[in-house]
PDB file of C-alpha atoms in Angstrom:
ATOM      1  CA  GLU A 452      -0.626  -9.718   3.486  1.00  0.00           C
ATOM      2  CA  ALA A 453       0.728  -7.471   6.238  1.00  0.00           C
ATOM      3  CA  GLN A 454      -1.671  -4.636   6.817  1.00  0.00           C
ATOM      4  CA  VAL A 455      -3.427  -2.199   9.100  1.00  0.00           C
ATOM      5  CA  THR A 456      -7.183  -2.248   8.626  1.00  0.00           C
ATOM      6  CA  GLN A 457      -9.437   0.607   9.645  1.00  0.00           C
ATOM      7  CA  ASN A 458     -13.200   0.663   9.519  1.00  0.00           C
ATOM      8  CA  PRO A 459     -15.246   2.412   8.414  1.00  0.00           C
ATOM      9  CA  ARG A 460     -13.500   4.293   5.593  1.00  0.00           C
ATOM     10  CA  TYR A 461     -16.138   6.997   5.538  1.00  0.00           C
ATOM     11  CA  LEU A 462     -18.499   8.086   8.289  1.00  0.00           C
ATOM     12  CA  ILE A 463     -21.031  10.866   8.569  1.00  0.00           C
ATOM     13  CA  THR A 464     -22.601  11.367  11.971  1.00  0.00           C
ATOM     14  CA  VAL A 465     -24.303  13.996  14.090  1.00  0.00           C
ATOM     15  CA  THR A 466     -23.070  15.887  17.099  1.00  0.00           C
ATOM     16  CA  GLY A 467     -23.185  13.862  20.292  1.00  0.00           C
ATOM     17  CA  LYS A 468     -23.735  10.411  18.807  1.00  0.00           C
ATOM     18  CA  LYS A 469     -21.075   8.065  20.107  1.00  0.00           C
ATOM     19  CA  LEU A 470     -18.978   6.296  17.508  1.00  0.00           C
ATOM     20  CA  THR A 471     -16.075   3.883  17.304  1.00  0.00           C
ATOM     21  CA  VAL A 472     -13.497   3.574  14.567  1.00  0.00           C
ATOM     22  CA  THR A 473     -11.853   0.181  14.601  1.00  0.00           C
ATOM     23  CA  CYS A 474      -8.225  -0.561  13.829  1.00  0.00           C
ATOM     24  CA  SER A 475      -6.602  -3.947  13.506  1.00  0.00           C
ATOM     25  CA  GLN A 476      -3.091  -5.026  12.494  1.00  0.00           C
ATOM     26  CA  ASN A 477      -1.818  -8.482  11.594  1.00  0.00           C
ATOM     27  CA  MET A 478       1.912  -7.850  12.043  1.00  0.00           C
ATOM     28  CA  ASN A 479       2.120  -8.583  15.762  1.00  0.00           C
ATOM     29  CA  HIS A 480       3.222  -5.015  16.359  1.00  0.00           C
ATOM     30  CA  GLU A 481       3.506  -3.724  19.912  1.00  0.00           C
ATOM     31  CA  TYR A 482       3.107  -0.042  19.068  1.00  0.00           C
ATOM     32  CA  MET A 483      -0.133   1.387  17.710  1.00  0.00           C
ATOM     33  CA  SER A 484      -1.227   4.950  17.269  1.00  0.00           C
ATOM     34  CA  TRP A 485      -4.042   7.190  16.096  1.00  0.00           C
ATOM     35  CA  TYR A 486      -3.596  10.419  14.146  1.00  0.00           C
ATOM     36  CA  ARG A 487      -5.821  13.046  12.711  1.00  0.00           C
ATOM     37  CA  GLN A 488      -4.928  14.940   9.571  1.00  0.00           C
ATOM     38  CA  ASP A 489      -6.166  18.452   8.943  1.00  0.00           C
ATOM     39  CA  PRO A 490      -5.160  20.762   6.071  1.00  0.00           C
ATOM     40  CA  GLY A 491      -1.974  22.697   6.771  1.00  0.00           C
ATOM     41  CA  LEU A 492      -1.353  20.886  10.061  1.00  0.00           C
ATOM     42  CA  GLY A 493       0.046  17.585   8.906  1.00  0.00           C
ATOM     43  CA  LEU A 494      -0.741  14.572  11.071  1.00  0.00           C
ATOM     44  CA  ARG A 495      -1.193  15.046  14.774  1.00  0.00           C
ATOM     45  CA  GLN A 496      -1.035  12.192  17.191  1.00  0.00           C
ATOM     46  CA  ILE A 497      -4.144  11.590  19.285  1.00  0.00           C
ATOM     47  CA  TYR A 498      -3.218   8.542  21.372  1.00  0.00           C
ATOM     48  CA  TYR A 499      -0.678   5.799  21.207  1.00  0.00           C
ATOM     49  CA  SER A 500      -0.175   2.424  22.824  1.00  0.00           C
ATOM     50  CA  MET A 501       3.131   0.743  23.600  1.00  0.00           C
ATOM     51  CA  ASN A 502       1.493  -2.628  24.259  1.00  0.00           C
ATOM     52  CA  VAL A 503      -1.629  -4.288  25.601  1.00  0.00           C
ATOM     53  CA  GLU A 504      -3.230  -2.235  28.385  1.00  0.00           C
ATOM     54  CA  VAL A 505      -0.614   0.521  27.934  1.00  0.00           C
ATOM     55  CA  THR A 506      -1.915   3.720  26.349  1.00  0.00           C
ATOM     56  CA  ASP A 507      -0.843   7.338  26.509  1.00  0.00           C
ATOM     57  CA  LYS A 508      -1.936  10.710  25.213  1.00  0.00           C
ATOM     58  CA  GLY A 509      -0.483  12.251  22.113  1.00  0.00           C
ATOM     59  CA  ASP A 510      -0.685  15.895  21.181  1.00  0.00           C
ATOM     60  CA  VAL A 511      -4.460  16.225  20.678  1.00  0.00           C
ATOM     61  CA  PRO A 512      -6.245  13.703  22.952  1.00  0.00           C
ATOM     62  CA  GLU A 513      -9.225  15.850  24.012  1.00  0.00           C
ATOM     63  CA  GLY A 514     -12.545  14.332  23.019  1.00  0.00           C
ATOM     64  CA  TYR A 515     -11.125  10.887  22.246  1.00  0.00           C
ATOM     65  CA  LYS A 516     -10.720   7.606  24.066  1.00  0.00           C
ATOM     66  CA  VAL A 517      -8.828   4.460  23.180  1.00  0.00           C
ATOM     67  CA  SER A 518      -8.381   0.987  24.567  1.00  0.00           C
ATOM     68  CA  ARG A 519      -5.880  -1.790  23.932  1.00  0.00           C
ATOM     69  CA  LYS A 520      -7.300  -5.028  25.245  1.00  0.00           C
ATOM     70  CA  GLU A 521      -5.699  -7.154  22.553  1.00  0.00           C
ATOM     71  CA  LYS A 522      -2.423  -6.661  20.776  1.00  0.00           C
ATOM     72  CA  ARG A 523      -3.941  -6.519  17.311  1.00  0.00           C
ATOM     73  CA  ASN A 524      -6.793  -4.062  17.995  1.00  0.00           C
ATOM     74  CA  PHE A 525      -6.748  -0.403  18.925  1.00  0.00           C
ATOM     75  CA  PRO A 526     -10.186   1.217  18.579  1.00  0.00           C
ATOM     76  CA  LEU A 527     -10.717   4.967  18.660  1.00  0.00           C
ATOM     77  CA  ILE A 528     -13.829   6.105  20.501  1.00  0.00           C
ATOM     78  CA  LEU A 529     -15.551   9.455  20.202  1.00  0.00           C
ATOM     79  CA  GLU A 530     -18.072   9.494  23.022  1.00  0.00           C
ATOM     80  CA  SER A 531     -19.697  12.792  22.078  1.00  0.00           C
ATOM     81  CA  PRO A 532     -18.424  13.900  18.673  1.00  0.00           C
ATOM     82  CA  SER A 533     -18.400  17.566  17.790  1.00  0.00           C
ATOM     83  CA  PRO A 534     -17.974  19.298  14.410  1.00  0.00           C
ATOM     84  CA  ASN A 535     -14.356  20.201  15.196  1.00  0.00           C
ATOM     85  CA  GLN A 536     -13.586  16.494  15.118  1.00  0.00           C
ATOM     86  CA  THR A 537     -14.385  16.373  11.422  1.00  0.00           C
ATOM     87  CA  SER A 538     -11.123  15.142   9.988  1.00  0.00           C
ATOM     88  CA  LEU A 539      -9.212  12.360   8.284  1.00  0.00           C
ATOM     89  CA  TYR A 540      -8.102   9.755  10.807  1.00  0.00           C
ATOM     90  CA  PHE A 541      -5.259   7.283  10.474  1.00  0.00           C
ATOM     91  CA  CYS A 542      -4.329   4.298  12.543  1.00  0.00           C
ATOM     92  CA  ALA A 543      -0.728   3.105  12.422  1.00  0.00           C
ATOM     93  CA  SER A 544       1.388   0.350  13.919  1.00  0.00           C
ATOM     94  CA  SER A 545       5.042  -0.552  14.288  1.00  0.00           C
ATOM     95  CA  ARG A 546       7.294  -2.823  16.291  1.00  0.00           C
ATOM     96  CA  GLY A 547       7.970  -1.581  19.782  1.00  0.00           C
ATOM     97  CA  ARG A 548      11.614  -2.470  20.299  1.00  0.00           C
ATOM     98  CA  GLU A 549      14.148   0.140  19.163  1.00  0.00           C
ATOM     99  CA  GLN A 550      11.220   2.348  18.391  1.00  0.00           C
ATOM    100  CA  ALA A 551      13.100   5.032  16.521  1.00  0.00           C
ATOM    101  CA  LYS A 552      14.154   2.497  13.905  1.00  0.00           C
ATOM    102  CA  ASN A 553      10.783   1.040  13.320  1.00  0.00           C
ATOM    103  CA  ILE A 554       8.643   2.098  10.445  1.00  0.00           C
ATOM    104  CA  GLN A 555       5.039   2.918  11.110  1.00  0.00           C
ATOM    105  CA  TYR A 556       2.567   1.298   8.752  1.00  0.00           C
ATOM    106  CA  PHE A 557      -0.658   3.146   8.179  1.00  0.00           C
ATOM    107  CA  GLY A 558      -4.221   2.144   7.594  1.00  0.00           C
ATOM    108  CA  ALA A 559      -6.103   3.550   4.603  1.00  0.00           C
ATOM    109  CA  GLY A 560      -7.727   6.285   6.678  1.00  0.00           C
ATOM    110  CA  THR A 561     -11.221   7.098   7.918  1.00  0.00           C
ATOM    111  CA  ARG A 562     -12.863  10.271   6.729  1.00  0.00           C
ATOM    112  CA  LEU A 563     -15.209  11.474   9.464  1.00  0.00           C
ATOM    113  CA  SER A 564     -17.772  14.252   9.141  1.00  0.00           C
ATOM    114  CA  VAL A 565     -19.629  15.409  12.234  1.00  0.00           C
ATOM    115  CA  LEU A 566     -22.688  17.527  11.440  1.00  0.00           C
TER     116      LEU A 566
ATOM    117  CA  ALA B 195       7.400  24.454  19.832  1.00  0.00           C
ATOM    118  CA  GLN B 196       7.155  22.861  16.443  1.00  0.00           C
ATOM    119  CA  LYS B 197       9.459  19.908  16.239  1.00  0.00           C
ATOM    120  CA  ILE B 198       9.334  19.385  12.488  1.00  0.00           C
ATOM    121  CA  THR B 199       9.446  22.234  10.006  1.00  0.00           C
ATOM    122  CA  GLN B 200       8.794  21.945   6.310  1.00  0.00           C
ATOM    123  CA  THR B 201       9.123  25.417   4.870  1.00  0.00           C
ATOM    124  CA  GLN B 202       7.913  24.644   1.356  1.00  0.00           C
ATOM    125  CA  PRO B 203       4.121  24.366   1.234  1.00  0.00           C
ATOM    126  CA  GLY B 204       4.300  23.631  -2.481  1.00  0.00           C
ATOM    127  CA  MET B 205       6.970  22.747  -5.014  1.00  0.00           C
ATOM    128  CA  PHE B 206       7.043  22.278  -8.760  1.00  0.00           C
ATOM    129  CA  VAL B 207       9.552  20.185 -10.673  1.00  0.00           C
ATOM    130  CA  GLN B 208       9.922  19.235 -14.281  1.00  0.00           C
ATOM    131  CA  GLU B 209       9.632  15.563 -15.121  1.00  0.00           C
ATOM    132  CA  LYS B 210      13.018  13.747 -15.081  1.00  0.00           C
ATOM    133  CA  GLU B 211      14.656  16.450 -12.967  1.00  0.00           C
ATOM    134  CA  ALA B 212      15.754  16.101  -9.347  1.00  0.00           C
ATOM    135  CA  VAL B 213      14.021  17.897  -6.492  1.00  0.00           C
ATOM    136  CA  THR B 214      14.857  18.487  -2.835  1.00  0.00           C
ATOM    137  CA  LEU B 215      12.187  18.760  -0.170  1.00  0.00           C
ATOM    138  CA  ASP B 216      13.350  20.468   2.991  1.00  0.00           C
ATOM    139  CA  CYS B 217      12.871  19.255   6.540  1.00  0.00           C
ATOM    140  CA  THR B 218      14.363  20.600   9.752  1.00  0.00           C
ATOM    141  CA  TYR B 219      13.720  19.138  13.166  1.00  0.00           C
ATOM    142  CA  ASP B 220      14.230  19.980  16.788  1.00  0.00           C
ATOM    143  CA  THR B 221      15.143  17.513  19.499  1.00  0.00           C
ATOM    144  CA  SER B 222      17.522  17.167  22.416  1.00  0.00           C
ATOM    145  CA  ASP B 223      17.207  13.387  22.412  1.00  0.00           C
ATOM    146  CA  PRO B 224      20.489  11.924  21.100  1.00  0.00           C
ATOM    147  CA  SER B 225      18.638   8.907  19.717  1.00  0.00           C
ATOM    148  CA  TYR B 226      15.904   9.483  17.191  1.00  0.00           C
ATOM    149  CA  GLY B 227      14.638   8.409  13.807  1.00  0.00           C
ATOM    150  CA  LEU B 228      13.598  10.486  10.846  1.00  0.00           C
ATOM    151  CA  PHE B 229      11.077   9.303   8.273  1.00  0.00           C
ATOM    152  CA  TRP B 230       9.597  10.512   5.024  1.00  0.00           C
ATOM    153  CA  TYR B 231       6.136   9.530   3.892  1.00  0.00           C
ATOM    154  CA  LYS B 232       4.308  10.141   0.634  1.00  0.00           C
ATOM    155  CA  GLN B 233       0.585  10.758   0.487  1.00  0.00           C
ATOM    156  CA  PRO B 234      -0.857  10.618  -3.032  1.00  0.00           C
ATOM    157  CA  SER B 235      -4.267  12.033  -3.820  1.00  0.00           C
ATOM    158  CA  SER B 236      -5.818   8.659  -2.967  1.00  0.00           C
ATOM    159  CA  GLY B 237      -4.962   9.413   0.666  1.00  0.00           C
ATOM    160  CA  GLU B 238      -2.844   6.508   1.865  1.00  0.00           C
ATOM    161  CA  MET B 239       0.430   7.098   3.697  1.00  0.00           C
ATOM    162  CA  ILE B 240       3.370   5.393   2.016  1.00  0.00           C
ATOM    163  CA  PHE B 241       6.702   5.017   3.791  1.00  0.00           C
ATOM    164  CA  LEU B 242       9.635   6.166   1.668  1.00  0.00           C
ATOM    165  CA  ILE B 243      12.850   6.302   3.653  1.00  0.00           C
ATOM    166  CA  TYR B 244      14.317   6.203   7.158  1.00  0.00           C
ATOM    167  CA  GLN B 245      17.409   7.772   8.755  1.00  0.00           C
ATOM    168  CA  GLY B 246      18.611   6.982  12.253  1.00  0.00           C
ATOM    169  CA  SER B 247      20.395   9.605  14.310  1.00  0.00           C
ATOM    170  CA  TYR B 248      23.448   7.373  14.690  1.00  0.00           C
ATOM    171  CA  ASP B 249      23.602   6.304  11.067  1.00  0.00           C
ATOM    172  CA  GLN B 250      26.895   7.343   9.551  1.00  0.00           C
ATOM    173  CA  GLN B 251      25.723   7.357   5.971  1.00  0.00           C
ATOM    174  CA  ASN B 252      22.816   9.052   4.294  1.00  0.00           C
ATOM    175  CA  ALA B 253      19.921   6.710   3.610  1.00  0.00           C
ATOM    176  CA  THR B 254      18.989   5.800   0.051  1.00  0.00           C
ATOM    177  CA  GLU B 255      16.030   3.869  -1.342  1.00  0.00           C
ATOM    178  CA  GLY B 256      15.912   3.701  -5.105  1.00  0.00           C
ATOM    179  CA  ARG B 257      15.263   7.211  -6.418  1.00  0.00           C
ATOM    180  CA  TYR B 258      14.932   8.571  -2.897  1.00  0.00           C
ATOM    181  CA  SER B 259      17.836   9.723  -0.793  1.00  0.00           C
ATOM    182  CA  LEU B 260      17.993  11.592   2.466  1.00  0.00           C
ATOM    183  CA  ASN B 261      20.478  14.419   2.884  1.00  0.00           C
ATOM    184  CA  PHE B 262      21.075  14.171   6.625  1.00  0.00           C
ATOM    185  CA  GLN B 263      22.962  17.047   8.241  1.00  0.00           C
ATOM    186  CA  LYS B 264      22.892  16.284  11.929  1.00  0.00           C
ATOM    187  CA  ALA B 265      24.580  19.449  13.172  1.00  0.00           C
ATOM    188  CA  ARG B 266      22.078  21.556  11.253  1.00  0.00           C
ATOM    189  CA  LYS B 267      19.223  19.263  12.263  1.00  0.00           C
ATOM    190  CA  SER B 268      18.063  18.880   8.717  1.00  0.00           C
ATOM    191  CA  ALA B 269      16.869  15.800   6.848  1.00  0.00           C
ATOM    192  CA  ASN B 270      16.056  16.807   3.310  1.00  0.00           C
ATOM    193  CA  LEU B 271      14.492  14.347   0.883  1.00  0.00           C
ATOM    194  CA  VAL B 272      15.994  14.213  -2.587  1.00  0.00           C
ATOM    195  CA  ILE B 273      13.979  12.644  -5.379  1.00  0.00           C
ATOM    196  CA  SER B 274      16.002  11.981  -8.492  1.00  0.00           C
ATOM    197  CA  ALA B 275      14.555  11.701 -12.007  1.00  0.00           C
ATOM    198  CA  SER B 276      11.073  12.868 -11.006  1.00  0.00           C
ATOM    199  CA  GLN B 277       8.094  11.068 -12.464  1.00  0.00           C
ATOM    200  CA  LEU B 278       4.505  12.194 -12.871  1.00  0.00           C
ATOM    201  CA  GLY B 279       3.529   9.653 -10.224  1.00  0.00           C
ATOM    202  CA  ASP B 280       5.678  11.504  -7.691  1.00  0.00           C
ATOM    203  CA  SER B 281       3.057  14.261  -7.519  1.00  0.00           C
ATOM    204  CA  ALA B 282       1.804  14.019  -3.937  1.00  0.00           C
ATOM    205  CA  MET B 283       2.075  15.421  -0.422  1.00  0.00           C
ATOM    206  CA  TYR B 284       5.318  14.571   1.333  1.00  0.00           C
ATOM    207  CA  PHE B 285       5.632  14.477   5.094  1.00  0.00           C
ATOM    208  CA  CYS B 286       8.746  14.482   7.208  1.00  0.00           C
ATOM    209  CA  ALA B 287       8.383  12.826  10.622  1.00  0.00           C
ATOM    210  CA  MET B 288      10.461  12.093  13.692  1.00  0.00           C
ATOM    211  CA  ARG B 289      10.287   9.663  16.561  1.00  0.00           C
ATOM    212  CA  GLU B 290      12.412  10.188  19.641  1.00  0.00           C
ATOM    213  CA  ASP B 291      13.726   7.173  21.526  1.00  0.00           C
ATOM    214  CA  ASN B 292      13.804   8.569  25.011  1.00  0.00           C
ATOM    215  CA  TYR B 293      11.742  11.730  25.261  1.00  0.00           C
ATOM    216  CA  GLY B 294       8.286  10.317  25.009  1.00  0.00           C
ATOM    217  CA  GLN B 295       7.017   8.003  22.331  1.00  0.00           C
ATOM    218  CA  ASN B 296       5.350  10.555  20.160  1.00  0.00           C
ATOM    219  CA  PHE B 297       5.756  10.355  16.457  1.00  0.00           C
ATOM    220  CA  VAL B 298       5.706  13.933  15.158  1.00  0.00           C
ATOM    221  CA  PHE B 299       4.911  15.004  11.615  1.00  0.00           C
ATOM    222  CA  GLY B 300       5.658  18.183   9.739  1.00  0.00           C
ATOM    223  CA  PRO B 301       2.922  20.089   7.882  1.00  0.00           C
ATOM    224  CA  GLY B 302       3.920  18.591   4.549  1.00  0.00           C
ATOM    225  CA  THR B 303       5.044  19.761   1.122  1.00  0.00           C
ATOM    226  CA  ARG B 304       2.876  19.354  -1.944  1.00  0.00           C
ATOM    227  CA  LEU B 305       5.008  18.339  -4.911  1.00  0.00           C
ATOM    228  CA  SER B 306       3.720  18.744  -8.434  1.00  0.00           C
ATOM    229  CA  VAL B 307       5.647  17.153 -11.285  1.00  0.00           C
ATOM    230  CA  LEU B 308       5.160  18.887 -14.603  1.00  0.00           C
ATOM    231  CA  PRO B 309       5.288  17.006 -17.933  1.00  0.00           C
TER     232      PRO B 309
END
């Protein structure tokens, strides 16, 4: 089954404790992306990756890191989480060619609470 | 500047009636794609329909159709014969081909279908 898998689904942590949210896709997609969703703001893009070793900032990259060492994986790293990073996070992937025509498929989401 | 505007924070519709959810966008890229996603209360993001900037005809997918007015930069979603299961948040999104690779979402419209 084609899917984007994020782990964990729920995470409660404390300020300053480094954490990683994993994302994996099995569709051989070139493009992967991370979003955060906050009430009234829709989804905002944090980082995206056009292919292996190619990443770029989205609209709200501060406080986050990503890496793309393999095509299927795109982890999101919070090196020193703060309460304002409490949010619902989504990973998504799509084919890279003719990007505007390619549908993004989303993971189930990770609900993060930073105390 | 906000690239995607959804002016209806909430909408109500009677079951079996049609409803239109508004979306306007802003871009100077001649090549772009417009997407609608549904987010039910369970939280997942479900792709509904896609419209390319060069598509001559309005997109349709089952009960969903997209009223694309390029000159007005609007891409309204029309849901025909509403069902109780259509109650959800609906997001309009855009990806530009040439001006960066960001995938931008609107703030969403919450649709409630009344029995």
